[in-house]
Short mmCIF file of C-alpha atoms in Angstrom, two decimals:
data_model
loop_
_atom_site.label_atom_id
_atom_site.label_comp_id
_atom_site.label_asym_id
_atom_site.label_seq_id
_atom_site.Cartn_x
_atom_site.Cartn_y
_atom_site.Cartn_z
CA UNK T 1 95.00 95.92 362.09
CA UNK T 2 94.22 99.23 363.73
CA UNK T 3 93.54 99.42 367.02
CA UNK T 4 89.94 100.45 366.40
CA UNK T 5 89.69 97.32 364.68
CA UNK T 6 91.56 95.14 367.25
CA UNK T 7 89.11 96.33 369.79
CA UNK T 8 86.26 95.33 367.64
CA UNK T 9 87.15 91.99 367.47
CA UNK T 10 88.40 90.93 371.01
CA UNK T 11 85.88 88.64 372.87
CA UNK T 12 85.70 87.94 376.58
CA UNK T 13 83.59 84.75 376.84
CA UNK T 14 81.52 85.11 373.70
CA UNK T 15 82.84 83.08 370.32
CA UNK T 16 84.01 85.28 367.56
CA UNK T 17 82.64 81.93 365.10
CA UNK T 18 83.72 84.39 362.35
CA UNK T 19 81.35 87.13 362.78
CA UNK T 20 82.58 90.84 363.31
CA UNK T 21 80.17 92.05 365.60
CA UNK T 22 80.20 95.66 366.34
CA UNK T 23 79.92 97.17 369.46
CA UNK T 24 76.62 99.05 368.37
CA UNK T 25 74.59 98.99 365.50
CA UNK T 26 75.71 101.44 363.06
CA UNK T 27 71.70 102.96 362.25
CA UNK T 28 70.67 102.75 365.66
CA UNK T 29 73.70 104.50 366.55
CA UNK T 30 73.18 107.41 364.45
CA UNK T 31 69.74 107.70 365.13
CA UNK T 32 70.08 108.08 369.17
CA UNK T 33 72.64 110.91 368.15
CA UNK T 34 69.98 112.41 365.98
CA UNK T 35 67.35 112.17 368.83
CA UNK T 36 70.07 113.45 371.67
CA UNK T 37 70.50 116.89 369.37
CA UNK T 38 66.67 116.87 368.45
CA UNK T 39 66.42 117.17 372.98
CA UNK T 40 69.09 119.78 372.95
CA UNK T 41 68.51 121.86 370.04
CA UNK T 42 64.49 121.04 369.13
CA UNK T 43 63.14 119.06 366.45
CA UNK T 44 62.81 122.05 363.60
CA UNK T 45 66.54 122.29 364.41
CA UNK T 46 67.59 118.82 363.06
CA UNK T 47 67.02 116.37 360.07
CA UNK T 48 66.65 112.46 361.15
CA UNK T 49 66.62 111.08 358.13
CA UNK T 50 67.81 107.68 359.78
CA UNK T 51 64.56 106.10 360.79
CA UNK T 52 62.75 102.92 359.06
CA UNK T 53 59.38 103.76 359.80
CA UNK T 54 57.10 106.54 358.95
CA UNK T 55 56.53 109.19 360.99
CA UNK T 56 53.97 112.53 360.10
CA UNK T 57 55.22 116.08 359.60
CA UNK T 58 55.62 116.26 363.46
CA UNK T 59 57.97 113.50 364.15
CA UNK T 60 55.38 111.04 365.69
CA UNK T 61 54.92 107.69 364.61
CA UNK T 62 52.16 106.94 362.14
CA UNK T 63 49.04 104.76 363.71
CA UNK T 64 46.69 103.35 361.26
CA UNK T 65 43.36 104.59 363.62
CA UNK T 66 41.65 101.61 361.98
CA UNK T 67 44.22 99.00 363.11
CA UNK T 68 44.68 100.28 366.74
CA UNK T 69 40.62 100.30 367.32
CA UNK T 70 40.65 96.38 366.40
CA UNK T 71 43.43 96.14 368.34
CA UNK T 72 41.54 97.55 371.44
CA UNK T 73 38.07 95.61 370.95
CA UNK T 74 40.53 92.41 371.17
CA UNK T 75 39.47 90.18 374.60
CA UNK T 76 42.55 88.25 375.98
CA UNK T 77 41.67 85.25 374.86
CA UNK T 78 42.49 86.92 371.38
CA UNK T 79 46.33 87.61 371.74
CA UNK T 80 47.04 86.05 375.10
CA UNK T 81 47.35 82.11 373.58
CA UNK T 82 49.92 80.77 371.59
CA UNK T 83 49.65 81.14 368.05
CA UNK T 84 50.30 76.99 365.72
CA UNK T 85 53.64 77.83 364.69
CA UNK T 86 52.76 78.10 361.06
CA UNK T 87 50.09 80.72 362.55
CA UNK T 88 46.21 80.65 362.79
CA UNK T 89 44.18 79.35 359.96
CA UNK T 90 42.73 82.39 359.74
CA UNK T 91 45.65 84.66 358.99
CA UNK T 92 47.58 82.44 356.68
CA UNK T 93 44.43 82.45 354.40
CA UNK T 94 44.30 86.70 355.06
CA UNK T 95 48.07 87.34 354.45
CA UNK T 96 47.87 85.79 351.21
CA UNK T 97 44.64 88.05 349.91
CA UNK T 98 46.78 90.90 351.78
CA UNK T 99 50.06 89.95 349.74
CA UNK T 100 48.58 88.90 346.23
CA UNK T 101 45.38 91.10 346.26
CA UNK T 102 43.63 90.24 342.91
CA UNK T 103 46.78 89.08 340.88
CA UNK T 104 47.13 85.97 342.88
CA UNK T 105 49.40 83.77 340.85
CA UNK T 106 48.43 79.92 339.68
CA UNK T 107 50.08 77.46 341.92
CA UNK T 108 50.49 75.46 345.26
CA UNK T 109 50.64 78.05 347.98
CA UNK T 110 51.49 78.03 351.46
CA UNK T 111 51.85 80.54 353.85
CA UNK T 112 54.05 80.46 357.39
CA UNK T 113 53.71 83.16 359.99
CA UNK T 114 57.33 84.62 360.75
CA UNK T 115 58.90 87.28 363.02
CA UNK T 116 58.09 90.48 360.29
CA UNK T 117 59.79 90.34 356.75
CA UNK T 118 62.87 88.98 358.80
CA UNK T 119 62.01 85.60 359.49
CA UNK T 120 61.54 85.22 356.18
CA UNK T 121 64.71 86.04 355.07
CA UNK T 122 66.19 83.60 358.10
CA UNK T 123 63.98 80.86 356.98
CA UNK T 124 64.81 80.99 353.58
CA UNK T 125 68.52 81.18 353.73
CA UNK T 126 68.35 78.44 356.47
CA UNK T 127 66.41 76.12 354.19
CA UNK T 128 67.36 76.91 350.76
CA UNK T 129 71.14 77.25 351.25
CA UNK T 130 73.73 75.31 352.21
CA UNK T 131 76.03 75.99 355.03
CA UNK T 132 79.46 78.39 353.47
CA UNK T 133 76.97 79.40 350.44
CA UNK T 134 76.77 82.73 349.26
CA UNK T 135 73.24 84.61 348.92
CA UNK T 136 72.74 86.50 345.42
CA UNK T 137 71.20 89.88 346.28
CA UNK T 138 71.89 93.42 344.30
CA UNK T 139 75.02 95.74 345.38
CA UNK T 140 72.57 98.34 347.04
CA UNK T 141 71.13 96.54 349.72
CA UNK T 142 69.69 96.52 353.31
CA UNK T 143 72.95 95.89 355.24
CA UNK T 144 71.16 93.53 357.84
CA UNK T 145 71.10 90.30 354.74
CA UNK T 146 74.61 90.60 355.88
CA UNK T 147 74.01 89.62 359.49
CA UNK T 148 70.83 87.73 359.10
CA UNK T 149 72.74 85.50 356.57
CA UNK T 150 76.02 85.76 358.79
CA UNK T 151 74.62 83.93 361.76
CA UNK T 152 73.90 80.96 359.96
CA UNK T 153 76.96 80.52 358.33
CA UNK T 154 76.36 82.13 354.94
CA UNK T 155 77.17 85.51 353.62
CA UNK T 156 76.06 88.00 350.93
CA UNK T 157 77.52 88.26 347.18
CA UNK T 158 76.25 90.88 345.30
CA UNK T 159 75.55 91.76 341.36
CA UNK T 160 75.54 95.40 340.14
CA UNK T 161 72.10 96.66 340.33
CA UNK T 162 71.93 98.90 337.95
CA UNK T 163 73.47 100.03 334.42
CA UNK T 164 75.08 103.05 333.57
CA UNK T 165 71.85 104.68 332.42
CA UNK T 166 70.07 103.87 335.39
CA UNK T 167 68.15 100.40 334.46
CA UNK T 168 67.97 97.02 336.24
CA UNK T 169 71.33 95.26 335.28
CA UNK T 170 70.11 92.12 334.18
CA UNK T 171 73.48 91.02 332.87
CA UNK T 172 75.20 91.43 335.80
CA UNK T 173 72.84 89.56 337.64
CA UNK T 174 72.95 86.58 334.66
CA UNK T 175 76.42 86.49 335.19
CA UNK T 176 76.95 86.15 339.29
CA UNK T 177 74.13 83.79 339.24
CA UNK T 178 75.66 81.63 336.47
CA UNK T 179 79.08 82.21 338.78
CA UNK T 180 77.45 81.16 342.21
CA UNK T 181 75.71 78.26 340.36
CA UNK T 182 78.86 76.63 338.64
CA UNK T 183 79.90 76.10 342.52
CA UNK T 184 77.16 76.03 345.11
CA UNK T 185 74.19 72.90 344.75
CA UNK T 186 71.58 75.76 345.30
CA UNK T 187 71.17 79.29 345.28
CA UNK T 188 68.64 81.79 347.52
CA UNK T 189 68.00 85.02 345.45
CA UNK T 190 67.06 87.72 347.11
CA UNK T 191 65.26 90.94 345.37
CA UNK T 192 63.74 93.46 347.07
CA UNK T 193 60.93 95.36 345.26
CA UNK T 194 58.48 97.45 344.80
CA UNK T 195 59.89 100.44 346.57
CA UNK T 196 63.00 98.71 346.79
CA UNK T 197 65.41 99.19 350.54
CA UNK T 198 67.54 102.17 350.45
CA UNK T 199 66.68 103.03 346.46
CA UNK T 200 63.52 103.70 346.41
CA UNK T 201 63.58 101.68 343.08
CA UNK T 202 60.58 99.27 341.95
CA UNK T 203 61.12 96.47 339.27
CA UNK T 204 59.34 97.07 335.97
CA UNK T 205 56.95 94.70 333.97
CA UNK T 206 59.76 94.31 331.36
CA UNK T 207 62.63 93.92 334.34
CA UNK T 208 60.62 91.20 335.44
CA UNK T 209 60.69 89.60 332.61
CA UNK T 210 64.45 90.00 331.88
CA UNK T 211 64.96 88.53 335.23
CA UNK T 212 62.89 85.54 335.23
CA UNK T 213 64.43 84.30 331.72
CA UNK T 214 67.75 84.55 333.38
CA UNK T 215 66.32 82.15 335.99
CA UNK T 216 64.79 80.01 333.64
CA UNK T 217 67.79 79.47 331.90
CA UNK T 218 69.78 78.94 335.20
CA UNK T 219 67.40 76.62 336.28
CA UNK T 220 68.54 74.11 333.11
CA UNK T 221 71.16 73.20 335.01
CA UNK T 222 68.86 71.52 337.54
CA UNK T 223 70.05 73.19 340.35
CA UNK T 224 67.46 74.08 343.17
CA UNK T 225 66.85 78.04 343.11
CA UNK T 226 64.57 80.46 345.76
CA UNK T 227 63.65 83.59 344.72
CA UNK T 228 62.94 85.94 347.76
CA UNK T 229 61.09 88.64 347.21
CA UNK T 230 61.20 90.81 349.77
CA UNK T 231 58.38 92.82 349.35
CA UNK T 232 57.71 94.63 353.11
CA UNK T 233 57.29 98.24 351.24
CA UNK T 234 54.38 96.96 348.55
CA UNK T 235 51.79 98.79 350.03
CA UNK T 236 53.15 102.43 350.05
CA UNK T 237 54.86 102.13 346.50
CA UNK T 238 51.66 103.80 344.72
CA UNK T 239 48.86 101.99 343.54
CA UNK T 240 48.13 98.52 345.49
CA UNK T 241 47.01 96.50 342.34
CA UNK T 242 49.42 98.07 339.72
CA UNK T 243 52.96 96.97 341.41
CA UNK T 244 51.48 93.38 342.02
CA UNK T 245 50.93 92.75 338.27
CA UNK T 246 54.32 91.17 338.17
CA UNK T 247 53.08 88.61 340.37
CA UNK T 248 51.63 86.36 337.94
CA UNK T 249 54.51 85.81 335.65
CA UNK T 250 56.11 84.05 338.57
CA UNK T 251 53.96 81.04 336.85
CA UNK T 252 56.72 80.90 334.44
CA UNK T 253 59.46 79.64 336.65
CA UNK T 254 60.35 76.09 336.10
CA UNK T 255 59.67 73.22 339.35
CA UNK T 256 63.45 73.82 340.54
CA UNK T 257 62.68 77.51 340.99
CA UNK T 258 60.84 78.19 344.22
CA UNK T 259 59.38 82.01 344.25
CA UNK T 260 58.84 82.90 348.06
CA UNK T 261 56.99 86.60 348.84
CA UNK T 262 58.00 87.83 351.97
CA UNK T 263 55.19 90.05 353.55
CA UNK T 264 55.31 92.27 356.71
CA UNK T 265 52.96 93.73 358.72
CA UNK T 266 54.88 96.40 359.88
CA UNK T 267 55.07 98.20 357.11
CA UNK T 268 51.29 97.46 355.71
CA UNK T 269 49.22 98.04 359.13
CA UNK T 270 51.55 100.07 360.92
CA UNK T 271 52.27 97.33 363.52
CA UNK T 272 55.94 97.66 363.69
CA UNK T 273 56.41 96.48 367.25
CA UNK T 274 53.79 93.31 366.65
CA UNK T 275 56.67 91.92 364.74
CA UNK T 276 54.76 89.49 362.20
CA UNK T 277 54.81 88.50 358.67
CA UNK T 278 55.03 86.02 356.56
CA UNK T 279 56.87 83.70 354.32
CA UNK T 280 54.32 83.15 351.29
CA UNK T 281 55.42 79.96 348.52
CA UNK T 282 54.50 79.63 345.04
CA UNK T 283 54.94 75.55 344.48
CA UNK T 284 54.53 73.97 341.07
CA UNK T 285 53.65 70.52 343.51
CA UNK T 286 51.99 70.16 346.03
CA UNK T 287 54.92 67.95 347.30
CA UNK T 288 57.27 71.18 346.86
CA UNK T 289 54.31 73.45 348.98
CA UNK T 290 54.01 70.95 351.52
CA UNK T 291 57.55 70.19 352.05
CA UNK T 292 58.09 74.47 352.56
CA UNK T 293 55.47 74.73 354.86
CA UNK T 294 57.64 71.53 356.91
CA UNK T 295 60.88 73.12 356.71
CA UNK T 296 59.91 76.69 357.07
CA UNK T 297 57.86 75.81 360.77
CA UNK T 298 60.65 73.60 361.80
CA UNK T 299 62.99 76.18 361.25
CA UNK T 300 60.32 78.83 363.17
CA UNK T 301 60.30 76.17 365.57
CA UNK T 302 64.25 75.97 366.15
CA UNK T 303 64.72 79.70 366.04
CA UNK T 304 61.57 82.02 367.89
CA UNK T 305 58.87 78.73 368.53
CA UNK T 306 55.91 80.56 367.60
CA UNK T 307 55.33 84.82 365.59
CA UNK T 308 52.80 86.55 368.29
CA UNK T 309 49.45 86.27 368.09
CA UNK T 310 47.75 89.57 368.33
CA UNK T 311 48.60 90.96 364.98
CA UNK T 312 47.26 87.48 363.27
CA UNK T 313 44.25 88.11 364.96
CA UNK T 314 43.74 91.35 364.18
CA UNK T 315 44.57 90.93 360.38
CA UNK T 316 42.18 88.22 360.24
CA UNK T 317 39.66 90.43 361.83
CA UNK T 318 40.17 93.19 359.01
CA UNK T 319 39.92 90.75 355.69
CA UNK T 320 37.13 89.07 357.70
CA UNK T 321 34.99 92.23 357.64
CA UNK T 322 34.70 94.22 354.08
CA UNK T 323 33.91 98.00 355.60
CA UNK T 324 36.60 97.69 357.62
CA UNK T 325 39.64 96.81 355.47
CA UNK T 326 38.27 99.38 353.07
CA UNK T 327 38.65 102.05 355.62
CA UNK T 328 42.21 100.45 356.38
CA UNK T 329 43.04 100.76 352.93
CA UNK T 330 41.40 104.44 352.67
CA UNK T 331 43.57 105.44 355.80
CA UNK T 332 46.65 103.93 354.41
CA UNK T 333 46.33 105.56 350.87
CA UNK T 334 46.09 109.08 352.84
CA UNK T 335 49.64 108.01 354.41
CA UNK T 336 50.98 106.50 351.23
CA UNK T 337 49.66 110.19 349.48
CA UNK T 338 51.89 112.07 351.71
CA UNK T 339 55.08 109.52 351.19
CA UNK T 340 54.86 109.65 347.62
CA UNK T 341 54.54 113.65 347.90
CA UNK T 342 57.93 113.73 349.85
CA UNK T 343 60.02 111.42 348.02
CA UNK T 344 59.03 113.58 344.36
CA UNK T 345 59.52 116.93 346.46
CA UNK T 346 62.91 115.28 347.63
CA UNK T 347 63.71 114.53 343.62
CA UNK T 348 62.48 117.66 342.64
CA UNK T 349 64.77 119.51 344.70
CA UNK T 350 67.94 117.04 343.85
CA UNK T 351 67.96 117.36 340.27
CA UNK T 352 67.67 121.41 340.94
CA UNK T 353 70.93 121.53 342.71
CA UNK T 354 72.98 118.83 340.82
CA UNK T 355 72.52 116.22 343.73
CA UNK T 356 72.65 112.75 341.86
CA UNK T 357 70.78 109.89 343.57
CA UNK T 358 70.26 106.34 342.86
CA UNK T 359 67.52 105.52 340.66
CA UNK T 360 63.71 106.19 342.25
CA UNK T 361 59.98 105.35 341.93
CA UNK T 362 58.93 105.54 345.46
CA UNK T 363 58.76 104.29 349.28
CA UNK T 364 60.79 104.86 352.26
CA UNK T 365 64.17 105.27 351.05
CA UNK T 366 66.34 107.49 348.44
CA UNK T 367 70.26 107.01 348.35
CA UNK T 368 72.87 108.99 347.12
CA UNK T 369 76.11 107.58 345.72
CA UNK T 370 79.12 108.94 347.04
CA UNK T 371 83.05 108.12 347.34
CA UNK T 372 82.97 108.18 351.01
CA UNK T 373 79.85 107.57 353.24
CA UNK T 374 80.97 107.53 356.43
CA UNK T 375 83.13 110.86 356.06
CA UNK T 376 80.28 112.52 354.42
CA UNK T 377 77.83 111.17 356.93
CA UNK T 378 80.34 113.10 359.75
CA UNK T 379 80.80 115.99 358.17
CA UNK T 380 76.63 116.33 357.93
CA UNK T 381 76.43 115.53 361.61
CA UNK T 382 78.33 118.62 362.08
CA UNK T 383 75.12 120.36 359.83
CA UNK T 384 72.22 118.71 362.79
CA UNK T 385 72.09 116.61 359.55
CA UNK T 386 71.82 112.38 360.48
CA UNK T 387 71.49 109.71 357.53
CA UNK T 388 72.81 106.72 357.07
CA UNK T 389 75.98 105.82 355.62
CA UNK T 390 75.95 102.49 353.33
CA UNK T 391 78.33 100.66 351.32
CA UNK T 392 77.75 103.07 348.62
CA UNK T 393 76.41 105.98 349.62
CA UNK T 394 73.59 107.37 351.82
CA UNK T 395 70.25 106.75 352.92
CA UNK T 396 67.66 109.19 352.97
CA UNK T 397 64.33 107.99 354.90
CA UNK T 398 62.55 110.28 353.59
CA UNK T 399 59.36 108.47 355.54
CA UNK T 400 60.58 109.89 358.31
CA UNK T 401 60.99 113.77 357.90
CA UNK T 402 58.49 116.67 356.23
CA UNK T 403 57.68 117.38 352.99
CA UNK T 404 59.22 120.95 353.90
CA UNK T 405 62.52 119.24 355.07
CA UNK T 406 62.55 116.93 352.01
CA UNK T 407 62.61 119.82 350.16
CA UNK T 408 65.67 122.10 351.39
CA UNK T 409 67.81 119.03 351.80
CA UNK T 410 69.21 117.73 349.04
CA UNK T 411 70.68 121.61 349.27
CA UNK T 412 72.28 120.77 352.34
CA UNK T 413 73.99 117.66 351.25
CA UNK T 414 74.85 119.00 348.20
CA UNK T 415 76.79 122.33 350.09
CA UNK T 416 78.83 119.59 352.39
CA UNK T 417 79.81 117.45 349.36
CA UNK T 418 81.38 120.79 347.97
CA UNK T 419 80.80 119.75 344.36
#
């Protein structure tokens, strides 16, 4: 053990209870370095490509104008109670119109206000899993599964996502499932699409297909199954009612195969500091619904009590009036416009200078494969350059930088890689 890694694992008073726990989080850490050179040098100076939010061509945080002006005719009575721990009424019927819009799929449905698109994932491992199981998600993934499942005693296998010419690897995924299954009495599945976090990539019609007849024939063995589908970037992958047409063939799943939509807020309405989502089931019973919506608020219950109130409210208060969630939805297509315009001018500009990346459609994130991240993520420090260094490769956000700085750096990388 080096001493590097000693250090990282010595504890004081605090129980190690088989967690590595680093002394500061590794995206976090990179982007404070990023923002200390952007106050010494000046913003046109540096590229933070690091953050998980989106931010307009001059480094400010997005605000959907719509949103915050609900969120200022709000009296106190309107945020300042607690929120039922499943949420209000109100919102659990608007997150599921938000979530499904009009390809709302046949079955028992309940929804359960969570912490953003992260209490989701907690709830779902903590009620699907047991305690030592693994949790089935693809190889390029959003390194906190590996904490969130962590703390609760579980951890993260992976299946290769994708095949050599750049499709969804179905077979790899039939045969870690089939693995995972032969061993474990249930199995939480966790796929993260449309605009999938750090690829970029969005499961096809046909992938969808491919992947639900895996689970149907995993299912034969009578084992219980979740599918998670992390959906937090649905609304800025392009069209809002095109990349929710897979939702219906989730009616095909068999009883033993519970589909579960996680939906944030954050992401949607620009409320990343509200911190609210929700866990959304599609039952074939009504005993299966009803015995989700029990776990699910006892686990809430156990973990954070109640999600705040305010951004319930003010959700409810958009679906509830027409004119206003269709100026929500105009102001978020302008935002979405200008995503989608950086992550093709980023692609355009890779495949001019040779820069491979992992297979894109669109949202936040593009990633770049590479033999050594964390060197490579170094050595473009040195360049006022910040990403993120994964398992894999890097992660571009390009949410979070210009169209004009999307387009001159895949150059950049590409020079530092020196091939």
């Amino acid at each position: 053990m080096s001493d590097k890694e000693k250090s990282m694992s010595e504890y004081i008073l605090a129980r190690e209870n088989g967690r590595n726990i680093p002394r500061e989080d590794k995206i976090f850490g990179i982007s404070n370095r990023a923002k200390a050179a952007i106050a010494l040098k000046g913003k046109d100076k540096v590229i933070n490509a690091t953050i998980g939010a989106l931010l307009d061509d001059d480094g400010e945080l997005v605000v959907l104008e719509s949103v915050d002006r609900v969120y200022r005719e709000l009296a106190p009575k309107d945020y300042a109670e607690y929120a039922p721990i499943g949420g209000i009424k109100a919102f659990r019927e608007a997150v599921q119109k938000a979530a499904f819009g009009s390809h709302a799929p046949k079955g028992y449905i309940e929804a359960v206000a969570t912490p953003g698109g992260t209490g989701s994932l907690r709830n779902v491992i903590s009620n699907y899993s047991g305690i030592g199981d693994a949790i089935l998600t693809s190889d390029w993934h959003w390194a906190p599964y590996n904490t969130i499942a962590g703390e609760i005693g579980r951890h993260i296998a992976t299946f290769e996502f994708f095949t050599e010419d750049g499709r969804f690897n179905v077979g790899a995924f039939r045969e870690k499932s089939a693995e995972l299954l032969a061993v474990q009495e249930s199995l939480v599945v966790i796929i993260n699409t449309p605009a999938h976090n750090p690829t970029g990539y969005s499961l096809t019609l046909e992938d969808w297909d491919m992947l639900i007849d895996a689970l149907c024939e995993e299912a034969k063995r009578g084992k219980a199954i979740a599918l998670l589908i992390d959906a937090a970037y649905i609304d800025f992958a392009g069209d809002e009612e095109k990349y929710r047409r897979f939702l219906p063939k989730l009616e095909r799943l068999p009883e033993n195969v519970l589909p579960v939509m996680a939906y944030s807020l954050s992401k949607t309405f620009a409320l990343y500091g509200a911190r609210c989502g929700a866990m959304i089931c599609i039952a074939k019973t009504p005993e299966i619904a009803e015995e989700f919506k029990r776990v699910s608020e006892y686990s809430s219950r156990g973990s954070w009590s109640n999600s705040t109130r305010i951004a319930q409210v003010i959700m409810s208060r958009i679906f509830d009036r027409p004119e206003l969630l269709k100026r929500v939805s105009e102001e978020r297509r302008k935002y979405r416009d200008m995503l989608i315009a950086r992550g093709e001018a980023f692609s355009k500009a890779a495949k001019e200078v040779g820069l491979e990346i992992v297979p894109y459609d669109a949202g936040f994130f593009i990633s770049i494969p590479c033999d050594d991240p964390e060197a490579l993520s170094r050595e473009l420090e040195k360049e006022d350059v910040f990403l993120v260094p994964l398992a894999k490769g890097l992660r571009v956000s390009v949410a979070s930088i210009s169209e004009k700085k999307c387009r001159i750096l895949p150059g950049m990388i590409k020079k530092v890689m020196g091939n």
